[in-house]
CSV table of C-alpha atoms in Angstrom, one decimal:
chain,number,residue,atom,x,y,z
A,179,UNK,CA,0.2,-0.2,0.3
A,180,UNK,CA,1.4,2.6,-1.5
A,181,UNK,CA,0.9,5.9,1.5
A,182,UNK,CA,0.0,9.4,0.6
A,183,UNK,CA,2.6,12.1,0.6
A,184,UNK,CA,1.0,15.1,2.5
A,185,UNK,CA,2.6,18.3,3.0
A,186,UNK,CA,4.7,19.3,5.7
A,187,UNK,CA,2.9,22.4,6.5
A,188,UNK,CA,-0.6,22.5,7.5
A,189,UNK,CA,-1.5,26.0,7.9
A,190,UNK,CA,-2.1,28.8,5.1
A,191,UNK,CA,-1.7,32.4,4.7
A,192,UNK,CA,-5.7,33.0,5.2
A,193,UNK,CA,-6.7,35.0,1.9
A,194,UNK,CA,-8.2,38.0,3.7
A,195,UNK,CA,-4.6,38.7,5.7
A,196,UNK,CA,-3.4,38.7,2.2
A,197,UNK,CA,-6.2,41.2,0.7
A,198,UNK,CA,-5.1,43.0,3.8
A,199,UNK,CA,-1.7,43.2,3.7
A,200,UNK,CA,-1.7,44.7,-0.3
A,201,UNK,CA,-4.8,47.6,0.7
A,202,UNK,CA,-3.0,48.5,3.5
A,203,UNK,CA,0.4,48.7,1.8
A,204,UNK,CA,-1.2,50.2,-1.5
A,205,UNK,CA,-2.1,53.5,1.5
A,206,UNK,CA,0.8,53.7,3.2
A,207,UNK,CA,2.6,54.2,-0.6
A,208,UNK,CA,-0.2,56.9,-1.9
A,209,UNK,CA,-0.2,58.5,1.7
A,210,UNK,CA,3.0,59.0,1.7
A,211,UNK,CA,3.6,60.2,-1.7
A,212,UNK,CA,0.7,62.8,-0.7
A,213,UNK,CA,3.2,63.4,2.5
A,214,UNK,CA,6.2,64.2,0.3
A,215,UNK,CA,4.7,66.2,-1.6
A,216,UNK,CA,3.3,68.6,1.1
A,217,UNK,CA,6.7,68.9,2.6
A,218,UNK,CA,8.8,69.2,-0.7
A,219,UNK,CA,6.2,71.6,-2.6
A,220,UNK,CA,7.8,71.1,-6.0
A,221,UNK,CA,5.8,73.8,-8.1
A,222,UNK,CA,8.1,76.7,-9.9
A,223,UNK,CA,7.4,79.8,-8.3
A,224,UNK,CA,9.4,81.9,-10.3
A,225,UNK,CA,8.1,81.6,-13.8
A,226,UNK,CA,5.5,84.4,-14.6
A,227,UNK,CA,2.2,82.5,-15.9
A,228,UNK,CA,1.5,83.7,-19.6
A,229,UNK,CA,-2.6,83.0,-20.9
A,230,UNK,CA,-1.4,80.1,-22.8
A,231,UNK,CA,1.3,78.6,-20.5
A,232,UNK,CA,0.8,77.1,-16.9
A,233,UNK,CA,3.6,74.5,-14.8
A,234,UNK,CA,2.3,71.7,-16.3
A,235,UNK,CA,2.7,72.9,-19.9
A,236,UNK,CA,5.5,75.8,-20.6
A,237,UNK,CA,6.9,77.4,-23.2
A,238,UNK,CA,9.3,75.8,-24.9
A,239,UNK,CA,11.9,76.7,-27.9
A,240,UNK,CA,10.2,76.1,-31.6
A,241,UNK,CA,13.2,76.8,-32.6
A,242,UNK,CA,16.2,75.9,-30.8
A,243,UNK,CA,18.7,75.7,-33.9
A,244,UNK,CA,17.9,79.4,-34.7
A,245,UNK,CA,18.4,80.1,-31.9
A,246,UNK,CA,21.6,79.4,-31.5
A,247,UNK,CA,22.4,80.1,-34.7
A,248,UNK,CA,21.6,83.8,-34.0
A,249,UNK,CA,23.2,83.5,-30.4
A,250,UNK,CA,26.6,83.3,-31.9
A,251,UNK,CA,25.5,85.2,-35.1
A,252,UNK,CA,24.6,88.2,-31.9
A,253,UNK,CA,28.2,87.1,-29.7
A,254,UNK,CA,30.2,87.5,-33.1
A,255,UNK,CA,28.1,90.9,-33.9
A,256,UNK,CA,29.5,91.8,-30.5
A,257,UNK,CA,33.3,90.1,-30.7
A,258,UNK,CA,33.8,92.0,-33.9
A,259,UNK,CA,32.3,95.9,-33.1
A,260,UNK,CA,33.8,98.6,-32.2
A,261,UNK,CA,31.8,101.4,-29.4
A,262,UNK,CA,31.9,103.0,-26.4
A,263,UNK,CA,30.6,99.9,-23.0
A,264,UNK,CA,31.3,103.2,-20.7
A,265,UNK,CA,32.2,107.1,-22.6
A,266,UNK,CA,32.2,109.0,-19.6
A,267,UNK,CA,34.6,106.3,-18.2
A,268,UNK,CA,36.2,106.2,-21.5
A,269,UNK,CA,36.1,102.6,-21.8
A,270,UNK,CA,35.8,101.6,-25.0
A,271,UNK,CA,35.2,98.2,-27.3
A,272,UNK,CA,38.0,97.8,-29.7
A,273,UNK,CA,36.8,94.3,-32.0
A,274,UNK,CA,38.6,90.7,-30.7
A,275,UNK,CA,41.3,90.7,-34.1
A,276,UNK,CA,42.5,94.5,-33.6
A,277,UNK,CA,42.3,93.6,-29.6
A,278,UNK,CA,44.9,90.5,-29.8
A,279,UNK,CA,46.7,92.4,-32.6
A,280,UNK,CA,47.6,94.4,-29.8
A,281,UNK,CA,48.7,92.7,-26.8
A,282,UNK,CA,51.2,90.3,-29.8
A,283,UNK,CA,52.3,93.8,-30.7
A,284,UNK,CA,53.1,95.5,-27.9
A,285,UNK,CA,53.2,92.6,-24.8
A,286,UNK,CA,51.0,93.0,-21.4
A,287,UNK,CA,51.8,95.8,-19.5
A,288,UNK,CA,53.9,94.5,-16.2
A,289,UNK,CA,51.4,95.5,-13.2
A,290,UNK,CA,53.2,94.2,-10.7
A,291,UNK,CA,56.0,97.1,-11.5
A,292,UNK,CA,53.8,99.7,-11.2
A,293,UNK,CA,52.1,101.5,-7.8
A,294,UNK,CA,48.8,101.6,-7.5
A,295,UNK,CA,47.6,105.5,-9.2
A,296,UNK,CA,51.3,105.6,-10.9
A,297,UNK,CA,51.8,105.3,-14.9
A,298,UNK,CA,55.1,103.8,-16.8
A,299,UNK,CA,55.7,106.1,-19.7
A,300,UNK,CA,55.2,102.9,-21.7
A,301,UNK,CA,51.7,102.5,-21.2
A,302,UNK,CA,50.9,106.2,-21.5
A,303,UNK,CA,51.7,106.3,-24.6
A,304,UNK,CA,50.6,103.1,-25.0
A,305,UNK,CA,47.0,105.0,-23.9
A,306,UNK,CA,47.1,107.9,-25.4
A,307,UNK,CA,47.9,106.3,-28.6
A,308,UNK,CA,44.7,104.6,-28.9
A,309,UNK,CA,42.4,106.8,-27.8
A,310,UNK,CA,44.1,110.0,-27.2
A,311,UNK,CA,40.6,111.5,-26.3
A,312,UNK,CA,39.8,109.7,-23.5
A,313,UNK,CA,40.1,110.4,-19.8
A,314,UNK,CA,42.7,107.5,-19.5
A,315,UNK,CA,45.3,109.6,-20.9
A,316,UNK,CA,44.2,113.0,-19.8
A,317,UNK,CA,45.7,111.1,-16.8
A,318,UNK,CA,48.7,109.5,-17.6
A,319,UNK,CA,49.4,112.4,-19.2
A,320,UNK,CA,48.9,114.7,-16.2
A,321,UNK,CA,50.7,111.9,-14.0
A,322,UNK,CA,53.7,111.6,-16.2
A,323,UNK,CA,53.7,115.5,-16.7
A,324,UNK,CA,53.3,115.8,-12.4
A,325,UNK,CA,56.1,113.4,-11.8
A,326,UNK,CA,59.1,115.9,-13.8
């Protein structure tokens, strides 16, 4: 006579306990998500809302390649432009090619040898030759005359 194999476990998990555990887990995850949203509100407050935009539907670039091309073109235009940055202070902008040629031709001034307000005659000559009517050139000439 063959004996029937009996499973060694005599107790099973009641199905109601599995359903209760699953429902409790879902309830915990939902309450944790709500609590995190309340604790760490990540809605940006700095974005102005127009009629067509909302935080859920922000404005995006319609042509990012063209925007980058026009941005680079504006940068290149400014690098090649001659003009005043501050006319009253005598600060001018020169094209970058001219600036690089001036550095190659004349070198950079040695700022460590100059005093706080003093300027060397060589640098005064460079300033006066480059921008003769600038306040820096006039100050440089006045300092060199006072130093004699």
